[in-house]
PDB file of C-alpha atoms in Angstrom:
ATOM      1  CA  MET A   1     155.580 101.843  51.080  1.00 48.00           C
ATOM      2  CA  PRO A   2     153.880 103.839  52.858  1.00 51.00           C
ATOM      3  CA  GLU A   3     151.103 102.927  49.773  1.00 50.00           C
ATOM      4  CA  PHE A   4     151.432  99.034  50.652  1.00 47.00           C
ATOM      5  CA  GLN A   5     150.717 100.120  54.295  1.00 52.00           C
ATOM      6  CA  ASN A   6     148.035 101.375  53.563  1.00 55.00           C
ATOM      7  CA  LYS A   7     146.180  98.995  51.448  1.00 60.00           C
ATOM      8  CA  LYS A   8     147.226  95.963  53.782  1.00 65.00           C
ATOM      9  CA  PRO A   9     143.984  97.288  56.629  1.00 70.00           C
ATOM     10  CA  VAL A  10     141.365  96.731  54.057  1.00 68.00           C
ATOM     11  CA  LYS A  11     142.866  93.589  52.266  1.00 69.00           C
ATOM     12  CA  LEU A  12     142.112  92.360  56.058  1.00 70.00           C
ATOM     13  CA  VAL A  13     138.570  93.700  55.931  1.00 69.00           C
ATOM     14  CA  LEU A  14     137.439  91.894  52.540  1.00 73.00           C
ATOM     15  CA  ILE A  15     139.319  88.731  53.459  1.00 71.00           C
ATOM     16  CA  ALA A  16     137.218  88.823  57.133  1.00 67.00           C
ATOM     17  CA  VAL A  17     134.060  89.848  55.684  1.00 68.00           C
ATOM     18  CA  VAL A  18     134.855  86.355  52.983  1.00 66.00           C
ATOM     19  CA  ALA A  19     135.876  84.352  55.277  1.00 60.00           C
ATOM     20  CA  ILE A  20     132.420  85.417  57.743  1.00 65.00           C
ATOM     21  CA  VAL A  21     130.511  84.577  54.741  1.00 62.00           C
ATOM     22  CA  VAL A  22     132.213  81.120  53.856  1.00 58.00           C
ATOM     23  CA  LEU A  23     131.523  80.441  57.375  1.00 58.00           C
ATOM     24  CA  MET A  24     127.822  81.217  57.678  1.00 59.00           C
ATOM     25  CA  TRP A  25     127.365  78.992  54.390  1.00 58.00           C
ATOM     26  CA  ILE A  26     129.134  75.795  55.999  1.00 56.00           C
ATOM     27  CA  TRP A  27     128.131  76.390  59.547  1.00 60.00           C
ATOM     28  CA  PRO A  28     126.151  72.742  59.507  1.00 68.00           C
ATOM     29  CA  PHE A  29     124.448  73.733  62.556  1.00 75.00           C
ATOM     30  CA  GLY A  30     120.403  74.547  63.039  1.00 82.00           C
ATOM     31  CA  SER A  31     117.566  74.038  65.605  1.00 88.00           C
ATOM     32  CA  VAL A  32     114.218  74.141  65.111  1.00 90.00           C
ATOM     33  CA  PRO A  33     111.340  75.576  67.938  1.00 92.00           C
ATOM     34  CA  THR A  34     109.043  74.277  69.513  1.00 92.00           C
ATOM     35  CA  GLY A  35     105.312  73.730  67.699  1.00 90.00           C
ATOM     36  CA  ASN A  36     107.677  73.075  64.813  1.00 93.00           C
ATOM     37  CA  ARG A  37     108.936  71.241  62.067  1.00 93.00           C
ATOM     38  CA  GLY A  38     112.136  71.779  59.410  1.00 91.00           C
ATOM     39  CA  VAL A  39     111.270  70.911  56.093  1.00 93.00           C
ATOM     40  CA  VAL A  40     114.418  69.971  54.929  1.00 93.00           C
ATOM     41  CA  THR A  41     115.504  70.761  50.868  1.00 92.00           C
ATOM     42  CA  SER A  42     118.061  69.956  48.875  1.00 91.00           C
ATOM     43  CA  PHE A  43     118.310  72.491  45.432  1.00 89.00           C
ATOM     44  CA  GLY A  44     114.127  73.029  45.955  1.00 86.00           C
ATOM     45  CA  LYS A  45     113.337  69.065  46.657  1.00 91.00           C
ATOM     46  CA  ILE A  46     112.072  68.344  49.766  1.00 92.00           C
ATOM     47  CA  VAL A  47     114.024  65.777  51.457  1.00 92.00           C
ATOM     48  CA  GLY A  48     113.503  65.394  54.928  1.00 91.00           C
ATOM     49  CA  ILE A  49     111.068  66.189  57.885  1.00 92.00           C
ATOM     50  CA  GLU A  50     113.117  67.567  61.132  1.00 91.00           C
ATOM     51  CA  ASN A  51     111.624  67.403  64.536  1.00 92.00           C
ATOM     52  CA  GLU A  52     112.447  69.882  67.045  1.00 91.00           C
ATOM     53  CA  GLY A  53     115.670  70.239  68.686  1.00 89.00           C
ATOM     54  CA  LEU A  54     119.153  70.864  66.845  1.00 87.00           C
ATOM     55  CA  VAL A  55     119.701  70.707  63.386  1.00 88.00           C
ATOM     56  CA  ILE A  56     123.261  69.314  61.469  1.00 83.00           C
ATOM     57  CA  LEU A  57     122.875  70.264  57.865  1.00 83.00           C
ATOM     58  CA  PRO A  58     125.293  70.016  54.945  1.00 84.00           C
ATOM     59  CA  PRO A  59     125.714  73.292  53.231  1.00 81.00           C
ATOM     60  CA  TRP A  60     124.463  71.880  50.187  1.00 86.00           C
ATOM     61  CA  LYS A  61     120.407  71.909  52.106  1.00 87.00           C
ATOM     62  CA  LYS A  62     118.289  74.448  53.541  1.00 89.00           C
ATOM     63  CA  LEU A  63     115.689  74.887  57.046  1.00 90.00           C
ATOM     64  CA  THR A  64     112.219  76.281  56.490  1.00 91.00           C
ATOM     65  CA  ILE A  65     110.847  76.380  59.403  1.00 92.00           C
ATOM     66  CA  PHE A  66     107.119  75.164  59.305  1.00 93.00           C
ATOM     67  CA  SER A  67     104.462  76.218  61.792  1.00 93.00           C
ATOM     68  CA  ILE A  68     102.701  73.276  63.509  1.00 92.00           C
ATOM     69  CA  ARG A  69     100.723  75.429  66.078  1.00 93.00           C
ATOM     70  CA  ALA A  70      97.397  75.757  66.192  1.00 92.00           C
ATOM     71  CA  GLU A  71      95.737  78.831  63.777  1.00 92.00           C
ATOM     72  CA  ARG A  72      92.746  80.254  63.339  1.00 92.00           C
ATOM     73  CA  ALA A  73      90.724  81.145  60.328  1.00 92.00           C
ATOM     74  CA  ASP A  74      88.290  84.244  60.968  1.00 92.00           C
ATOM     75  CA  VAL A  75      84.996  83.751  58.159  1.00 91.00           C
ATOM     76  CA  GLU A  76      82.924  87.239  57.995  1.00 89.00           C
ATOM     77  CA  ASP A  77      79.642  87.134  56.992  1.00 86.00           C
ATOM     78  CA  ALA A  78      78.824  83.611  54.912  1.00 86.00           C
ATOM     79  CA  GLU A  79      75.967  83.053  53.664  1.00 88.00           C
ATOM     80  CA  GLY A  80      73.681  80.923  52.579  1.00 87.00           C
ATOM     81  CA  SER A  81      69.848  79.207  52.164  1.00 88.00           C
ATOM     82  CA  THR A  82      67.933  77.372  54.565  1.00 88.00           C
ATOM     83  CA  SER A  83      65.528  74.609  53.433  1.00 88.00           C
ATOM     84  CA  ASP A  84      62.372  76.939  53.159  1.00 85.00           C
ATOM     85  CA  THR A  85      64.670  79.620  50.922  1.00 85.00           C
ATOM     86  CA  GLN A  86      65.465  82.020  54.231  1.00 87.00           C
ATOM     87  CA  PRO A  87      68.868  84.136  53.297  1.00 89.00           C
ATOM     88  CA  VAL A  88      70.977  83.068  56.776  1.00 89.00           C
ATOM     89  CA  LYS A  89      74.232  84.559  57.375  1.00 88.00           C
ATOM     90  CA  VAL A  90      77.200  83.546  59.463  1.00 88.00           C
ATOM     91  CA  SER A  91      80.381  84.892  61.210  1.00 90.00           C
ATOM     92  CA  MET A  92      81.839  82.705  62.522  1.00 91.00           C
ATOM     93  CA  THR A  93      86.066  81.182  63.833  1.00 93.00           C
ATOM     94  CA  VAL A  94      87.479  78.140  62.951  1.00 93.00           C
ATOM     95  CA  ARG A  95      90.738  77.031  64.880  1.00 94.00           C
ATOM     96  CA  TYR A  96      93.142  74.326  63.224  1.00 94.00           C
ATOM     97  CA  SER A  97      96.661  72.642  63.144  1.00 94.00           C
ATOM     98  CA  ILE A  98      98.457  71.262  60.056  1.00 93.00           C
ATOM     99  CA  SER A  99      98.824  67.158  60.668  1.00 91.00           C
ATOM    100  CA  THR A 100     102.716  66.344  61.655  1.00 91.00           C
ATOM    101  CA  ASN A 101     102.175  63.605  58.647  1.00 91.00           C
ATOM    102  CA  SER A 102     100.993  66.062  56.172  1.00 92.00           C
ATOM    103  CA  VAL A 103     103.693  68.305  56.799  1.00 94.00           C
ATOM    104  CA  ALA A 104     105.736  67.781  53.326  1.00 93.00           C
ATOM    105  CA  GLU A 105     102.341  67.694  51.215  1.00 93.00           C
ATOM    106  CA  VAL A 106     100.991  71.331  52.576  1.00 94.00           C
ATOM    107  CA  TYR A 107     104.631  72.275  52.388  1.00 93.00           C
ATOM    108  CA  GLU A 108     105.134  71.181  48.684  1.00 92.00           C
ATOM    109  CA  LYS A 109     101.025  71.791  47.383  1.00 92.00           C
ATOM    110  CA  TYR A 110      99.969  74.615  49.604  1.00 93.00           C
ATOM    111  CA  SER A 111     102.219  76.641  52.088  1.00 90.00           C
ATOM    112  CA  HIS A 112     105.593  76.687  52.781  1.00 89.00           C
ATOM    113  CA  ASP A 113     105.144  78.061  56.359  1.00 87.00           C
ATOM    114  CA  GLY A 114     101.562  75.708  57.412  1.00 88.00           C
ATOM    115  CA  ASP A 115      99.025  79.122  56.966  1.00 90.00           C
ATOM    116  CA  LEU A 116      95.949  77.698  55.241  1.00 92.00           C
ATOM    117  CA  SER A 117      93.780  80.730  56.461  1.00 91.00           C
ATOM    118  CA  SER A 118      92.437  81.057  52.867  1.00 91.00           C
ATOM    119  CA  TYR A 119      91.680  77.755  51.767  1.00 93.00           C
ATOM    120  CA  VAL A 120      90.251  77.392  55.554  1.00 93.00           C
ATOM    121  CA  GLN A 121      88.347  79.740  54.760  1.00 93.00           C
ATOM    122  CA  THR A 122      86.954  78.843  51.367  1.00 93.00           C
ATOM    123  CA  ALA A 123      85.852  75.355  52.877  1.00 93.00           C
ATOM    124  CA  THR A 124      84.029  76.779  55.283  1.00 92.00           C
ATOM    125  CA  GLN A 125      81.387  78.157  53.313  1.00 93.00           C
ATOM    126  CA  GLU A 126      80.704  75.767  50.998  1.00 93.00           C
ATOM    127  CA  VAL A 127      79.996  74.089  53.988  1.00 93.00           C
ATOM    128  CA  PHE A 128      78.229  76.115  55.690  1.00 92.00           C
ATOM    129  CA  LYS A 129      75.937  75.996  52.399  1.00 92.00           C
ATOM    130  CA  ALA A 130      75.982  72.518  52.484  1.00 93.00           C
ATOM    131  CA  VAL A 131      74.288  72.311  55.709  1.00 92.00           C
ATOM    132  CA  THR A 132      71.705  75.275  56.556  1.00 91.00           C
ATOM    133  CA  ALA A 133      70.128  73.515  52.986  1.00 91.00           C
ATOM    134  CA  LYS A 134      69.075  70.808  55.326  1.00 92.00           C
ATOM    135  CA  TYR A 135      67.377  72.768  57.986  1.00 90.00           C
ATOM    136  CA  SER A 136      64.830  75.221  58.065  1.00 88.00           C
ATOM    137  CA  ALA A 137      64.772  78.688  59.272  1.00 84.00           C
ATOM    138  CA  PRO A 138      63.080  77.477  62.620  1.00 84.00           C
ATOM    139  CA  ASP A 139      64.923  74.553  62.818  1.00 86.00           C
ATOM    140  CA  LEU A 140      68.092  76.741  62.188  1.00 84.00           C
ATOM    141  CA  ILE A 141      67.563  78.223  65.276  1.00 81.00           C
ATOM    142  CA  ALA A 142      66.027  76.224  67.574  1.00 84.00           C
ATOM    143  CA  ARG A 143      69.281  73.161  67.247  1.00 87.00           C
ATOM    144  CA  ARG A 144      71.851  75.629  66.432  1.00 85.00           C
ATOM    145  CA  SER A 145      74.196  73.167  68.658  1.00 87.00           C
ATOM    146  CA  GLN A 146      73.682  70.409  65.803  1.00 90.00           C
ATOM    147  CA  VAL A 147      74.160  72.738  63.737  1.00 89.00           C
ATOM    148  CA  SER A 148      77.322  73.599  64.144  1.00 88.00           C
ATOM    149  CA  GLY A 149      78.080  69.920  65.090  1.00 90.00           C
ATOM    150  CA  ASP A 150      77.038  69.485  61.774  1.00 92.00           C
ATOM    151  CA  ILE A 151      79.401  72.340  60.103  1.00 92.00           C
ATOM    152  CA  SER A 152      82.591  71.047  62.525  1.00 91.00           C
ATOM    153  CA  ALA A 153      81.775  67.533  60.649  1.00 93.00           C
ATOM    154  CA  ALA A 154      81.835  68.060  57.474  1.00 94.00           C
ATOM    155  CA  LEU A 155      84.725  70.938  57.384  1.00 94.00           C
ATOM    156  CA  ARG A 156      86.480  68.194  59.069  1.00 93.00           C
ATOM    157  CA  GLU A 157      85.915  65.995  56.845  1.00 93.00           C
ATOM    158  CA  LYS A 158      87.076  68.957  53.473  1.00 92.00           C
ATOM    159  CA  LEU A 159      89.884  69.979  55.309  1.00 93.00           C
ATOM    160  CA  LYS A 160      91.666  66.426  55.433  1.00 92.00           C
ATOM    161  CA  VAL A 161      91.821  67.717  51.755  1.00 91.00           C
ATOM    162  CA  TYR A 162      94.924  70.233  52.485  1.00 92.00           C
ATOM    163  CA  GLY A 163      96.257  68.166  55.475  1.00 92.00           C
ATOM    164  CA  ALA A 164      94.938  69.964  58.293  1.00 93.00           C
ATOM    165  CA  GLN A 165      93.333  69.692  61.306  1.00 93.00           C
ATOM    166  CA  VAL A 166      89.616  70.729  62.842  1.00 93.00           C
ATOM    167  CA  ILE A 167      90.498  71.979  66.669  1.00 92.00           C
ATOM    168  CA  GLY A 168      86.673  73.822  66.858  1.00 90.00           C
ATOM    169  CA  ILE A 169      84.466  76.350  65.600  1.00 90.00           C
ATOM    170  CA  ASP A 170      83.249  79.215  67.152  1.00 89.00           C
ATOM    171  CA  MET A 171      79.587  80.750  65.790  1.00 86.00           C
ATOM    172  CA  ARG A 172      79.790  84.315  66.322  1.00 84.00           C
ATOM    173  CA  THR A 173      76.796  86.086  64.564  1.00 80.00           C
ATOM    174  CA  PHE A 174      73.742  84.258  63.375  1.00 77.00           C
ATOM    175  CA  SER A 175      71.419  86.344  61.831  1.00 81.00           C
ATOM    176  CA  PHE A 176      68.273  86.217  58.791  1.00 80.00           C
ATOM    177  CA  SER A 177      67.250  88.870  56.737  1.00 77.00           C
ATOM    178  CA  PRO A 178      65.038  91.936  58.295  1.00 78.00           C
ATOM    179  CA  SER A 179      62.205  90.970  57.872  1.00 76.00           C
ATOM    180  CA  TYR A 180      62.777  87.637  59.226  1.00 74.00           C
ATOM    181  CA  MET A 181      64.218  88.317  62.039  1.00 69.00           C
ATOM    182  CA  ALA A 182      61.070  90.805  62.802  1.00 75.00           C
ATOM    183  CA  ALA A 183      58.802  88.608  62.354  1.00 70.00           C
ATOM    184  CA  ILE A 184      60.607  85.769  64.687  1.00 70.00           C
ATOM    185  CA  ASN A 185      60.367  88.883  67.028  1.00 70.00           C
ATOM    186  CA  GLU A 186      56.781  89.089  66.993  1.00 75.00           C
ATOM    187  CA  LYS A 187      56.225  85.859  67.106  1.00 74.00           C
ATOM    188  CA  VAL A 188      58.173  85.469  69.784  1.00 68.00           C
ATOM    189  CA  THR A 189      56.428  88.468  71.428  1.00 75.00           C
ATOM    190  CA  GLN A 190      53.730  85.961  71.130  1.00 75.00           C
ATOM    191  CA  GLU A 191      54.453  83.475  72.363  1.00 74.00           C
ATOM    192  CA  GLN A 192      55.019  84.643  75.897  1.00 78.00           C
ATOM    193  CA  LEU A 193      51.426  86.996  76.074  1.00 78.00           C
ATOM    194  CA  ARG A 194      49.696  83.251  75.094  1.00 80.00           C
ATOM    195  CA  LEU A 195      52.032  81.657  77.685  1.00 80.00           C
ATOM    196  CA  GLY A 196      51.567  84.634  80.324  1.00 79.00           C
ATOM    197  CA  ALA A 197      47.923  84.186  79.463  1.00 78.00           C
ATOM    198  CA  GLU A 198      48.284  79.980  79.924  1.00 80.00           C
ATOM    199  CA  ASN A 199      49.532  80.757  83.934  1.00 82.00           C
ATOM    200  CA  LYS A 200      47.376  83.151  85.062  1.00 79.00           C
ATOM    201  CA  LEU A 201      44.725  81.624  83.774  1.00 77.00           C
ATOM    202  CA  LYS A 202      46.216  78.347  85.560  1.00 82.00           C
ATOM    203  CA  THR A 203      46.328  80.755  88.751  1.00 81.00           C
ATOM    204  CA  VAL A 204      43.266  81.398  88.783  1.00 76.00           C
ATOM    205  CA  GLU A 205      42.394  78.108  88.601  1.00 79.00           C
ATOM    206  CA  SER A 206      44.116  76.812  91.517  1.00 80.00           C
ATOM    207  CA  GLU A 207      42.678  79.410  93.280  1.00 79.00           C
ATOM    208  CA  GLN A 208      39.210  78.756  92.650  1.00 80.00           C
ATOM    209  CA  LYS A 209      39.475  74.902  93.066  1.00 82.00           C
ATOM    210  CA  GLN A 210      41.861  76.315  96.891  1.00 81.00           C
ATOM    211  CA  LYS A 211      38.406  77.620  97.440  1.00 80.00           C
ATOM    212  CA  VAL A 212      35.807  75.244  96.645  1.00 78.00           C
ATOM    213  CA  ALA A 213      38.207  72.756  98.869  1.00 78.00           C
ATOM    214  CA  ILE A 214      38.196  75.433 101.419  1.00 82.00           C
ATOM    215  CA  ALA A 215      34.333  75.325 101.259  1.00 78.00           C
ATOM    216  CA  GLU A 216      34.085  71.433 100.960  1.00 80.00           C
ATOM    217  CA  ALA A 217      35.602  71.190 103.815  1.00 78.00           C
ATOM    218  CA  GLU A 218      34.235  73.658 105.872  1.00 79.00           C
ATOM    219  CA  ALA A 219      30.916  71.573 104.937  1.00 78.00           C
ATOM    220  CA  HIS A 220      32.869  68.813 105.850  1.00 79.00           C
ATOM    221  CA  ALA A 221      33.274  70.556 109.328  1.00 77.00           C
ATOM    222  CA  MET A 222      29.386  72.193 109.410  1.00 80.00           C
ATOM    223  CA  GLN A 223      27.899  68.186 108.943  1.00 78.00           C
ATOM    224  CA  ALA A 224      30.635  66.492 111.048  1.00 75.00           C
ATOM    225  CA  ARG A 225      29.363  68.842 114.071  1.00 78.00           C
ATOM    226  CA  ALA A 226      25.494  68.250 113.303  1.00 75.00           C
ATOM    227  CA  ASP A 227      26.137  65.325 112.903  1.00 73.00           C
ATOM    228  CA  GLY A 228      28.047  65.468 117.096  1.00 75.00           C
ATOM    229  CA  GLU A 229      24.841  67.579 118.397  1.00 77.00           C
ATOM    230  CA  ALA A 230      22.550  65.311 116.628  1.00 75.00           C
ATOM    231  CA  TYR A 231      24.039  62.336 118.199  1.00 75.00           C
ATOM    232  CA  SER A 232      24.365  64.046 121.421  1.00 76.00           C
ATOM    233  CA  GLN A 233      20.369  65.034 122.123  1.00 77.00           C
ATOM    234  CA  LEU A 234      19.826  61.291 120.690  1.00 75.00           C
ATOM    235  CA  LYS A 235      22.034  60.257 123.946  1.00 76.00           C
ATOM    236  CA  ILE A 236      19.942  62.941 125.930  1.00 80.00           C
ATOM    237  CA  ALA A 237      16.681  62.092 125.012  1.00 75.00           C
ATOM    238  CA  THR A 238      17.597  58.228 125.152  1.00 79.00           C
ATOM    239  CA  ALA A 239      18.992  58.489 128.896  1.00 76.00           C
ATOM    240  CA  GLN A 240      15.322  60.311 129.686  1.00 76.00           C
ATOM    241  CA  ALA A 241      13.491  58.015 127.800  1.00 75.00           C
ATOM    242  CA  GLU A 242      15.199  54.745 129.583  1.00 77.00           C
ATOM    243  CA  SER A 243      14.735  57.337 133.689  1.00 71.00           C
ATOM    244  CA  LEU A 244      11.123  57.691 132.756  1.00 72.00           C
ATOM    245  CA  LYS A 245      10.961  53.944 131.989  1.00 75.00           C
ATOM    246  CA  ILE A 246      12.441  53.034 135.365  1.00 73.00           C
ATOM    247  CA  GLN A 247      10.189  55.734 137.311  1.00 68.00           C
ATOM    248  CA  ASN A 248       7.452  54.199 135.713  1.00 69.00           C
ATOM    249  CA  ALA A 249       8.557  50.514 136.082  1.00 70.00           C
ATOM    250  CA  ALA A 250       9.456  51.850 140.011  1.00 65.00           C
ATOM    251  CA  LEU A 251       5.604  53.463 139.993  1.00 63.00           C
ATOM    252  CA  ALA A 252       4.020  50.631 138.682  1.00 64.00           C
ATOM    253  CA  GLN A 253       5.756  48.078 141.548  1.00 63.00           C
ATOM    254  CA  ASN A 254       5.084  50.557 144.556  1.00 62.00           C
ATOM    255  CA  LYS A 255       2.114  53.119 143.728  1.00 60.00           C
ATOM    256  CA  ASP A 256       3.451  54.593 147.548  1.00 63.00           C
ATOM    257  CA  VAL A 257       6.550  56.577 146.166  1.00 62.00           C
ATOM    258  CA  LEU A 258       4.234  58.940 144.268  1.00 62.00           C
ATOM    259  CA  GLU A 259       2.840  59.829 147.318  1.00 67.00           C
ATOM    260  CA  LEU A 260       6.197  59.809 149.010  1.00 68.00           C
ATOM    261  CA  ARG A 261       7.294  62.122 146.314  1.00 69.00           C
ATOM    262  CA  ARG A 262       3.813  64.760 147.019  1.00 70.00           C
ATOM    263  CA  ILE A 263       4.862  64.457 150.739  1.00 75.00           C
ATOM    264  CA  GLU A 264       8.711  65.353 149.911  1.00 72.00           C
ATOM    265  CA  VAL A 265       6.957  68.708 147.624  1.00 73.00           C
ATOM    266  CA  ASP A 266       4.872  69.727 150.570  1.00 72.00           C
ATOM    267  CA  MET A 267       7.708  69.344 153.163  1.00 76.00           C
ATOM    268  CA  VAL A 268       9.537  72.011 150.714  1.00 72.00           C
ATOM    269  CA  ARG A 269       7.061  74.251 150.848  1.00 74.00           C
ATOM    270  CA  ALA A 270       6.466  74.111 154.514  1.00 71.00           C
ATOM    271  CA  LYS A 271      10.504  75.065 155.322  1.00 70.00           C
ATOM    272  CA  GLN A 272      10.539  77.778 152.852  1.00 71.00           C
ATOM    273  CA  TRP A 273       6.793  79.012 153.691  1.00 64.00           C
ATOM    274  CA  LYS A 274       7.345  82.001 156.407  1.00 66.00           C
ATOM    275  CA  GLY A 275       3.882  82.613 158.184  1.00 63.00           C
ATOM    276  CA  ASP A 276       1.817  85.022 155.868  1.00 62.00           C
ATOM    277  CA  VAL A 277      -1.616  83.747 154.733  1.00 57.00           C
ATOM    278  CA  PRO A 278      -2.064  84.914 151.079  1.00 58.00           C
ATOM    279  CA  ALA A 279      -4.322  87.430 150.596  1.00 57.00           C
ATOM    280  CA  THR A 280      -6.464  85.771 147.588  1.00 57.00           C
ATOM    281  CA  MET A 281      -7.998  82.259 148.219  1.00 54.00           C
ATOM    282  CA  TYR A 282      -9.094  79.604 145.282  1.00 52.00           C
ATOM    283  CA  GLY A 283     -11.538  77.801 146.036  1.00 54.00           C
ATOM    284  CA  SER A 284      -8.699  74.253 145.004  1.00 53.00           C
ATOM    285  CA  ALA A 285      -5.949  75.795 146.647  1.00 52.00           C
ATOM    286  CA  PRO A 286      -4.962  74.349 149.710  1.00 56.00           C
ATOM    287  CA  ILE A 287      -5.559  76.241 153.318  1.00 53.00           C
ATOM    288  CA  PRO A 288      -2.095  76.631 155.163  1.00 54.00           C
ATOM    289  CA  PHE A 289      -1.465  75.896 158.063  1.00 49.00           C
ATOM    290  CA  VAL A 290      -2.823  78.245 160.631  1.00 48.00           C
ATOM    291  CA  THR A 291      -0.626  78.714 164.648  1.00 48.00           C
ATOM    292  CA  ASN A 292      -2.596  79.807 167.455  1.00 47.00           C
ATOM    293  CA  LYS A 293      -0.345  81.728 169.824  1.00 44.00           C
TER     294      LYS A 293
END
């Protein structure tokens, strides 16, 4: 009897464990988190794709969570060659996601969780080689945004095969061989020096033109002043000549005017005379008046 009582708790524990296992196996409820899809399989075969939310499944079906969120694939030092045979390397980040219409295909052929980074890296390296071969080294530098657009477009077509869609690419580093980079830096330096010399020459030419303009303005001003003075003198001479002409005409009509002017002059002299007799007399000088007291 005591032995039977000792075995009873063990038996209850075993029954509970079996009940839990059976309950878990036949539990019909599952859930698909946001940003995922649920791949439903039955004995290894895909039988459906479930959207986000609650899922009710019979025991013989299995639910696998498959991510359709944006993923990233880092490509380090992808190598290529330009059309003028210059080696070039690039490091970039590709952001992608699995197309919702391709979940079953990707799950069956490439990935059970939506991670295609290895495929994206390989495809990116191939696309980079193909795109860089179309550009010369100088064009690859000068038209970097266009190169990035070409890589993105080509990669988008390439990844359609894997059921992925490209969200965007970020080119982090873009470099040539050290010797070529040194030559580019030297060329840039020479170009900057040339532009500096041209700007200095333009400044000197501008200053010279400004000085010429100032000199021309001063010359025009001097010419204007000279013309003004000459015109003024001409006007004065014309007025004087006109005055003399009028006086001559007046004298020609009345000869007493000259005598009148002479008398007026003598009267002015007489008013200014203080009674002093000059010590020296000239033969032609007039004899002053003498008043007897």
